[in-house]
Amino acid sequence: MSEPWEDDVEGPVKKFMFINRKSPYGTVYALESLEVVLITAAFDQDVSLVFSDDGVFQIKKGQKTDGIGMKNFSPTYRALEGYDVEKLYVDKESLDERGLTQEDLLVDVEILSRAELADLMDEQDVVLSF
Amino acid sequence: MAMLHTVNKSPFERNTFDSCISMAKSGSSVLLIEDGVIASLKGTSVSDKVSKAMESVTFYVLGPDLNARGMTDDQIIDGIKVVDYEGFVDLTAEHENVQAWL
Amino acid sequence: MPIEVNGKSLETDEEGYLANLNDWVPECATVMAALEDQELTESHWEVINFLREYYDEYQIAPAVRVLTKAIGKKLGKDKGNSKYLYELFPYGPGKQACKYAGLPKPTGCV
């Protein structure tokens, strides 16, 4: 028996990619994805996040949800670094279509083309779409 | 009599917005709510389409939904009026009928 | 089961976590600790206050590993290790300290 403070034996590490394509608040996808990302990271897995299509609004700066009576979960994306989730990618085309730039986003991300994202997706063991 | 149309889906995700403006008669109103507020943003690939529709239809956007998604009044297309929930109720009462595009 | 704090009855879930985050006052921690026969020292408060600040900034209760690392950064290496935190909070620094701090159970807590 190991003491409770001793780390568990390391298990297999898989490459997980989470693809976020939905605006926050209108549906529950964004929040659900974030929860699963945190759980996956707590299990020391290799996690990548992609924000594309309306998913880019999930990390838009300046979200104020008092008026709609829902919890503003956007600050949690800034906690990801502490969970060692540092691979955040944004689809350039999605940003351009919406008139947004890196300046509008509340976390540091790498902006990639669809071809580059497709290559990354190809390298994964598990791809989860939200 | 004028009709109020509400659109609650993003124009990037569904064709709800297109269906709405293709059937919204001149003089009617469109209120963008929930993810529909994304259509009100300035400088997007759909904003020309919105501006064109504004020639015959009055556009409103629900402020609380706009702010929740990190957008402010100065980031939306000129001429779209921001309303709060009370304004939403007023619009509903002022119009003959409401068509909620889902 | 509700807990009595400053003459007020506060709702909790079946595991003793506050139902309403905004109900929290420091006395909540004292009352919850007493229910588990635990006395709160300065060292306990350091962790509880840290968790309050963490939640305020990120809107989540951190996983134990993240908490341990963050405590180490803020309060020094001698405190940023599992052994130290488990000695303070024998039921698990994630679960127990978050509960005293009025936060929800950490995400990813198993």
Coordinates of C-alpha atoms in Angstrom, one line a residue:
Chain A
M1 CA 0.0 0.0 0.0
S2 CA 1.4 3.4 -0.9
E3 CA 0.8 6.5 1.2
P4 CA -1.9 8.8 -0.1
W5 CA 0.6 11.5 -0.9
E6 CA 2.7 9.2 -3.1
D7 CA 2.1 9.6 -6.8
D8 CA 0.4 6.8 -8.5
V9 CA 2.4 4.6 -10.9
E10 CA 2.5 6.3 -14.3
G11 CA 0.0 4.9 -16.7
P12 CA 0.0 5.1 -20.5
V13 CA -0.1 8.6 -21.9
K14 CA -2.2 9.2 -25.0
K15 CA -2.5 12.2 -27.3
F16 CA -6.0 13.7 -26.9
M17 CA -7.3 16.5 -29.1
F18 CA -10.4 18.4 -28.2
I19 CA -12.1 20.3 -31.1
N20 CA -14.3 23.2 -29.9
R21 CA -16.6 24.5 -32.6
K22 CA -19.5 26.1 -30.7
S23 CA -20.1 29.5 -29.2
P24 CA -20.3 29.5 -25.4
Y25 CA -23.6 29.8 -23.5
G26 CA -26.0 29.1 -26.5
T27 CA -25.4 25.4 -26.0
V28 CA -23.6 23.4 -23.2
Y29 CA -20.9 22.0 -25.5
A30 CA -18.2 24.6 -24.6
L31 CA -18.6 24.0 -20.9
E32 CA -18.8 20.2 -21.2
S33 CA -15.6 20.2 -23.3
L34 CA -13.8 22.3 -20.7
E35 CA -14.8 19.9 -17.9
V36 CA -13.6 16.9 -19.9
V37 CA -10.3 18.7 -20.8
L38 CA -9.7 19.4 -17.1
I39 CA -10.3 15.7 -16.2
T40 CA -8.2 14.5 -19.0
A41 CA -5.4 16.8 -17.9
A42 CA -5.7 15.6 -14.3
F43 CA -4.9 12.2 -15.6
D44 CA -1.6 13.5 -17.0
Q45 CA -2.6 13.0 -20.6
D46 CA -1.1 14.9 -23.6
V47 CA -3.9 17.4 -24.3
S48 CA -4.4 19.7 -27.3
L49 CA -7.3 22.1 -27.8
V50 CA -8.4 23.4 -31.1
F51 CA -10.8 26.4 -31.3
S52 CA -12.4 26.7 -34.7
D53 CA -15.7 28.0 -36.2
D54 CA -17.8 29.7 -33.5
G55 CA -15.6 27.9 -30.9
V56 CA -13.2 30.9 -31.1
F57 CA -15.8 32.9 -29.2
Q58 CA -15.1 30.6 -26.2
I59 CA -11.8 32.4 -25.6
K60 CA -13.0 35.9 -26.5
K61 CA -11.9 38.5 -24.1
G62 CA -14.4 40.6 -22.0
Q63 CA -17.2 38.0 -21.5
K64 CA -19.8 39.4 -19.1
T65 CA -22.6 37.0 -18.2
D66 CA -24.4 38.8 -15.3
G67 CA -27.2 39.8 -17.7
I68 CA -28.0 36.2 -18.7
G69 CA -27.7 34.6 -15.3
M70 CA -25.1 32.1 -16.3
K71 CA -21.7 31.4 -14.9
N72 CA -18.8 33.1 -16.9
F73 CA -16.4 30.2 -17.3
S74 CA -14.0 32.0 -19.6
P75 CA -11.5 32.7 -16.7
T76 CA -11.0 28.9 -16.5
Y77 CA -9.2 28.8 -19.9
R78 CA -6.5 30.8 -18.2
A79 CA -6.1 28.0 -15.5
L80 CA -5.2 25.5 -18.2
E81 CA -1.6 26.4 -18.1
G82 CA -1.5 25.3 -14.5
Y83 CA -2.9 21.9 -15.6
D84 CA 0.0 21.7 -18.1
V85 CA -2.4 22.2 -21.0
E86 CA -0.4 24.5 -23.2
K87 CA -1.2 23.4 -26.7
L88 CA -4.0 25.7 -27.7
Y89 CA -4.6 26.1 -31.4
V90 CA -6.9 28.5 -33.3
D91 CA -8.0 28.1 -36.9
K92 CA -6.9 31.3 -38.7
E93 CA -9.8 31.2 -41.2
S94 CA -12.4 31.1 -38.4
L95 CA -10.8 34.1 -36.8
D96 CA -10.7 36.0 -40.1
E97 CA -14.3 35.2 -41.0
R98 CA -15.4 36.7 -37.6
G99 CA -13.1 39.8 -37.8
L100 CA -11.2 38.7 -34.8
T101 CA -7.4 38.6 -34.1
Q102 CA -5.1 37.2 -31.4
E103 CA -5.7 40.5 -29.6
D104 CA -9.3 39.6 -29.0
L105 CA -8.4 36.3 -27.2
L106 CA -7.8 35.9 -23.5
V107 CA -5.2 33.2 -23.7
D108 CA -2.0 32.7 -25.7
V109 CA -2.7 30.5 -28.7
E110 CA -1.0 29.3 -31.8
I111 CA -2.9 30.4 -34.9
L112 CA -2.8 27.7 -37.6
S113 CA -4.1 27.1 -41.1
R114 CA -6.6 24.3 -41.7
A115 CA -3.9 22.2 -43.4
E116 CA -1.7 22.5 -40.3
L117 CA -4.6 21.6 -38.1
A118 CA -5.4 18.6 -40.2
D119 CA -1.8 17.4 -39.8
L120 CA -2.1 17.8 -36.0
M121 CA -5.4 15.9 -36.0
D122 CA -3.7 13.1 -37.8
E123 CA -1.1 12.6 -35.1
Q124 CA -3.7 12.1 -32.3
D125 CA -4.7 8.9 -30.5
V126 CA -8.1 10.3 -29.5
V127 CA -10.1 13.1 -31.1
L128 CA -13.1 14.5 -29.3
S129 CA -15.4 16.9 -30.9
F130 CA -17.6 19.4 -29.1
Chain B
M1 CA -49.0 44.2 -39.9
A2 CA -45.4 44.1 -38.9
M3 CA -43.9 40.9 -37.6
L4 CA -41.1 40.5 -35.2
H5 CA -38.6 37.7 -36.1
T6 CA -36.2 36.3 -33.6
V7 CA -33.1 34.4 -34.6
N8 CA -31.2 32.4 -32.0
K9 CA -28.5 30.6 -34.1
S10 CA -25.2 31.8 -35.3
P11 CA -25.1 32.7 -39.0
F12 CA -21.9 30.7 -39.2
E13 CA -23.4 27.5 -37.9
R14 CA -26.9 27.3 -39.3
N15 CA -28.9 28.8 -42.2
T16 CA -31.5 30.1 -39.7
F17 CA -30.5 33.7 -40.3
D18 CA -30.6 33.3 -44.1
S19 CA -34.1 31.7 -43.9
C20 CA -35.3 34.5 -41.7
I21 CA -34.1 37.4 -43.9
S22 CA -35.3 35.7 -47.0
M23 CA -38.9 35.8 -45.6
A24 CA -38.8 38.9 -43.5
K25 CA -41.0 41.4 -45.2
S26 CA -40.1 45.0 -45.7
G27 CA -41.0 47.0 -42.5
S28 CA -40.7 44.0 -40.2
S29 CA -38.2 43.6 -37.4
V30 CA -35.5 41.1 -36.6
L31 CA -34.2 40.6 -33.0
L32 CA -31.0 38.7 -32.7
I33 CA -30.8 36.7 -29.4
E34 CA -28.5 33.9 -27.9
D35 CA -25.9 32.8 -30.5
G36 CA -27.9 34.8 -33.1
V37 CA -26.1 37.9 -31.7
I38 CA -23.0 36.9 -33.6
A39 CA -24.7 38.2 -36.8
S40 CA -24.6 41.7 -35.4
L41 CA -20.8 41.9 -35.3
K42 CA -19.0 44.4 -37.5
G43 CA -16.4 43.3 -40.0
T44 CA -17.3 39.6 -40.3
S45 CA -17.8 37.7 -43.5
V46 CA -21.6 37.9 -43.0
S47 CA -21.9 41.6 -42.0
D48 CA -22.4 42.8 -45.7
K49 CA -25.4 40.4 -45.8
V50 CA -26.8 41.9 -42.6
S51 CA -26.2 45.4 -43.8
K52 CA -28.1 44.7 -47.0
A53 CA -31.0 43.2 -45.1
M54 CA -31.1 46.3 -42.9
E55 CA -32.2 48.4 -46.0
S56 CA -35.8 47.0 -45.5
V57 CA -35.8 45.5 -42.0
T58 CA -35.1 47.0 -38.6
F59 CA -32.5 45.0 -36.6
Y60 CA -32.3 44.7 -32.9
V61 CA -29.8 42.7 -30.7
L62 CA -30.3 41.5 -27.1
G63 CA -27.6 43.3 -25.1
P64 CA -27.1 40.7 -22.3
D65 CA -26.5 37.9 -24.9
L66 CA -24.1 40.2 -26.7
N67 CA -22.1 41.0 -23.5
A68 CA -22.0 37.4 -22.4
R69 CA -20.1 36.5 -25.6
G70 CA -17.5 39.2 -25.0
M71 CA -18.9 41.8 -27.4
T72 CA -19.7 45.4 -26.7
D73 CA -22.2 47.9 -28.3
D74 CA -19.4 49.6 -30.3
Q75 CA -18.4 46.4 -32.0
I76 CA -21.7 45.9 -33.8
I77 CA -22.9 47.1 -37.2
D78 CA -24.1 50.7 -37.1
G79 CA -27.8 51.0 -37.0
I80 CA -28.5 47.8 -35.1
K81 CA -30.3 48.8 -31.9
V82 CA -29.3 47.1 -28.6
V83 CA -32.2 46.2 -26.3
D84 CA -32.4 44.7 -22.9
Y85 CA -35.0 42.1 -21.7
E86 CA -37.6 44.9 -21.1
G87 CA -36.9 46.1 -24.6
F88 CA -37.5 42.5 -25.8
V89 CA -40.9 42.4 -24.1
D90 CA -41.8 45.8 -25.6
L91 CA -40.9 44.6 -29.1
T92 CA -43.0 41.6 -28.6
A93 CA -45.9 43.7 -27.5
E94 CA -45.5 46.3 -30.3
H95 CA -45.5 43.8 -33.1
E96 CA -48.6 42.0 -34.4
N97 CA -46.9 38.6 -34.3
V98 CA -43.7 36.9 -33.4
Q99 CA -41.9 34.3 -35.5
A100 CA -39.1 32.6 -33.6
W101 CA -36.6 31.1 -36.1
L102 CA -34.8 28.2 -34.4
Chain C
M1 CA -27.5 18.3 5.7
P2 CA -27.5 22.0 6.6
I3 CA -24.8 23.4 8.8
E4 CA -25.3 26.1 11.5
V5 CA -23.0 29.1 11.0
N6 CA -23.4 32.4 12.9
G7 CA -26.9 31.4 13.7
K8 CA -27.8 30.9 10.1
S9 CA -28.6 27.5 8.6
L10 CA -26.6 26.9 5.3
E11 CA -27.5 24.3 2.8
T12 CA -24.9 21.7 1.9
D13 CA -24.9 18.7 -0.4
E14 CA -24.7 15.0 0.7
E15 CA -20.9 15.2 1.0
G16 CA -20.9 18.4 3.1
Y17 CA -20.0 20.9 0.3
L18 CA -21.8 24.3 0.5
A19 CA -24.7 24.4 -1.9
N20 CA -24.3 28.1 -2.4
L21 CA -20.8 29.5 -3.0
N22 CA -21.9 32.9 -1.9
D23 CA -22.9 31.7 1.6
W24 CA -19.3 31.2 2.6
V25 CA -17.9 33.1 5.6
P26 CA -14.6 32.1 7.3
E27 CA -16.7 30.6 10.2
C28 CA -17.9 28.0 7.7
A29 CA -14.5 26.4 7.6
T30 CA -14.3 26.4 11.4
V31 CA -17.7 24.7 11.7
M32 CA -17.0 22.1 9.0
A33 CA -13.6 21.3 10.5
A34 CA -15.2 20.8 14.0
L35 CA -17.6 18.3 12.4
E36 CA -14.6 16.3 11.3
D37 CA -12.7 16.8 14.7
Q38 CA -10.2 18.9 13.0
E39 CA -8.7 22.1 14.4
L40 CA -7.7 24.8 12.0
T41 CA -4.2 26.4 12.4
E42 CA -2.6 29.2 10.5
S43 CA -1.2 26.7 8.1
H44 CA -4.7 25.4 7.3
W45 CA -5.9 29.0 6.7
E46 CA -3.1 29.6 4.3
V47 CA -4.3 26.9 2.1
I48 CA -8.0 27.8 2.5
N49 CA -7.3 31.4 1.6
F50 CA -5.2 30.3 -1.3
L51 CA -8.1 28.2 -2.6
R52 CA -10.5 31.2 -2.3
E53 CA -8.2 33.3 -4.3
Y54 CA -7.6 30.6 -6.9
Y55 CA -11.4 30.2 -7.4
D56 CA -11.9 33.9 -7.6
E57 CA -9.4 34.1 -10.4
Y58 CA -10.2 30.9 -12.4
Q59 CA -13.7 29.9 -11.4
I60 CA -12.8 26.3 -10.6
A61 CA -11.5 24.3 -7.7
P62 CA -8.0 23.1 -8.7
A63 CA -7.1 19.4 -9.0
V64 CA -4.7 18.3 -6.2
R65 CA -1.7 18.2 -8.5
V66 CA -2.4 21.7 -9.7
L67 CA -3.0 22.9 -6.2
T68 CA 0.2 21.4 -4.9
K69 CA 2.2 23.0 -7.7
A70 CA 0.6 26.4 -7.3
I71 CA 1.0 26.4 -3.5
G72 CA 4.7 25.6 -4.0
K73 CA 5.0 28.7 -6.3
K74 CA 3.2 31.0 -3.9
L75 CA 4.2 29.7 -0.4
G76 CA 7.4 27.9 -1.0
K77 CA 8.7 24.4 -1.8
D78 CA 8.4 23.1 1.8
K79 CA 4.6 23.6 1.5
G80 CA 4.2 22.8 -2.1
N81 CA 4.3 19.0 -1.7
S82 CA 1.6 16.3 -1.2
K83 CA 3.0 15.1 2.1
Y84 CA 2.7 18.5 3.8
L85 CA -0.8 19.1 2.4
Y86 CA -2.1 15.6 3.3
E87 CA -0.9 16.1 6.8
L88 CA -2.9 19.3 7.1
F89 CA -5.9 17.8 5.3
P90 CA -5.9 14.0 5.9
Y91 CA -9.1 13.5 3.9
G92 CA -7.3 14.9 0.8
P93 CA -6.2 18.5 0.3
G94 CA -8.4 18.7 -2.8
K95 CA -11.6 17.4 -1.3
Q96 CA -11.3 18.6 2.3
A97 CA -9.7 22.0 1.9
C98 CA -12.0 22.9 -1.0
K99 CA -14.9 22.0 1.2
Y100 CA -13.7 24.2 4.0
A101 CA -13.1 27.0 1.5
G102 CA -16.7 26.7 0.3
L103 CA -15.7 25.6 -3.1
P104 CA -17.2 22.8 -5.2
K105 CA -15.5 19.4 -5.3
P106 CA -12.5 19.7 -7.6
T107 CA -13.1 18.8 -11.2
G108 CA -11.3 15.5 -12.0
C109 CA -11.4 14.4 -8.4
V110 CA -11.8 10.7 -8.2

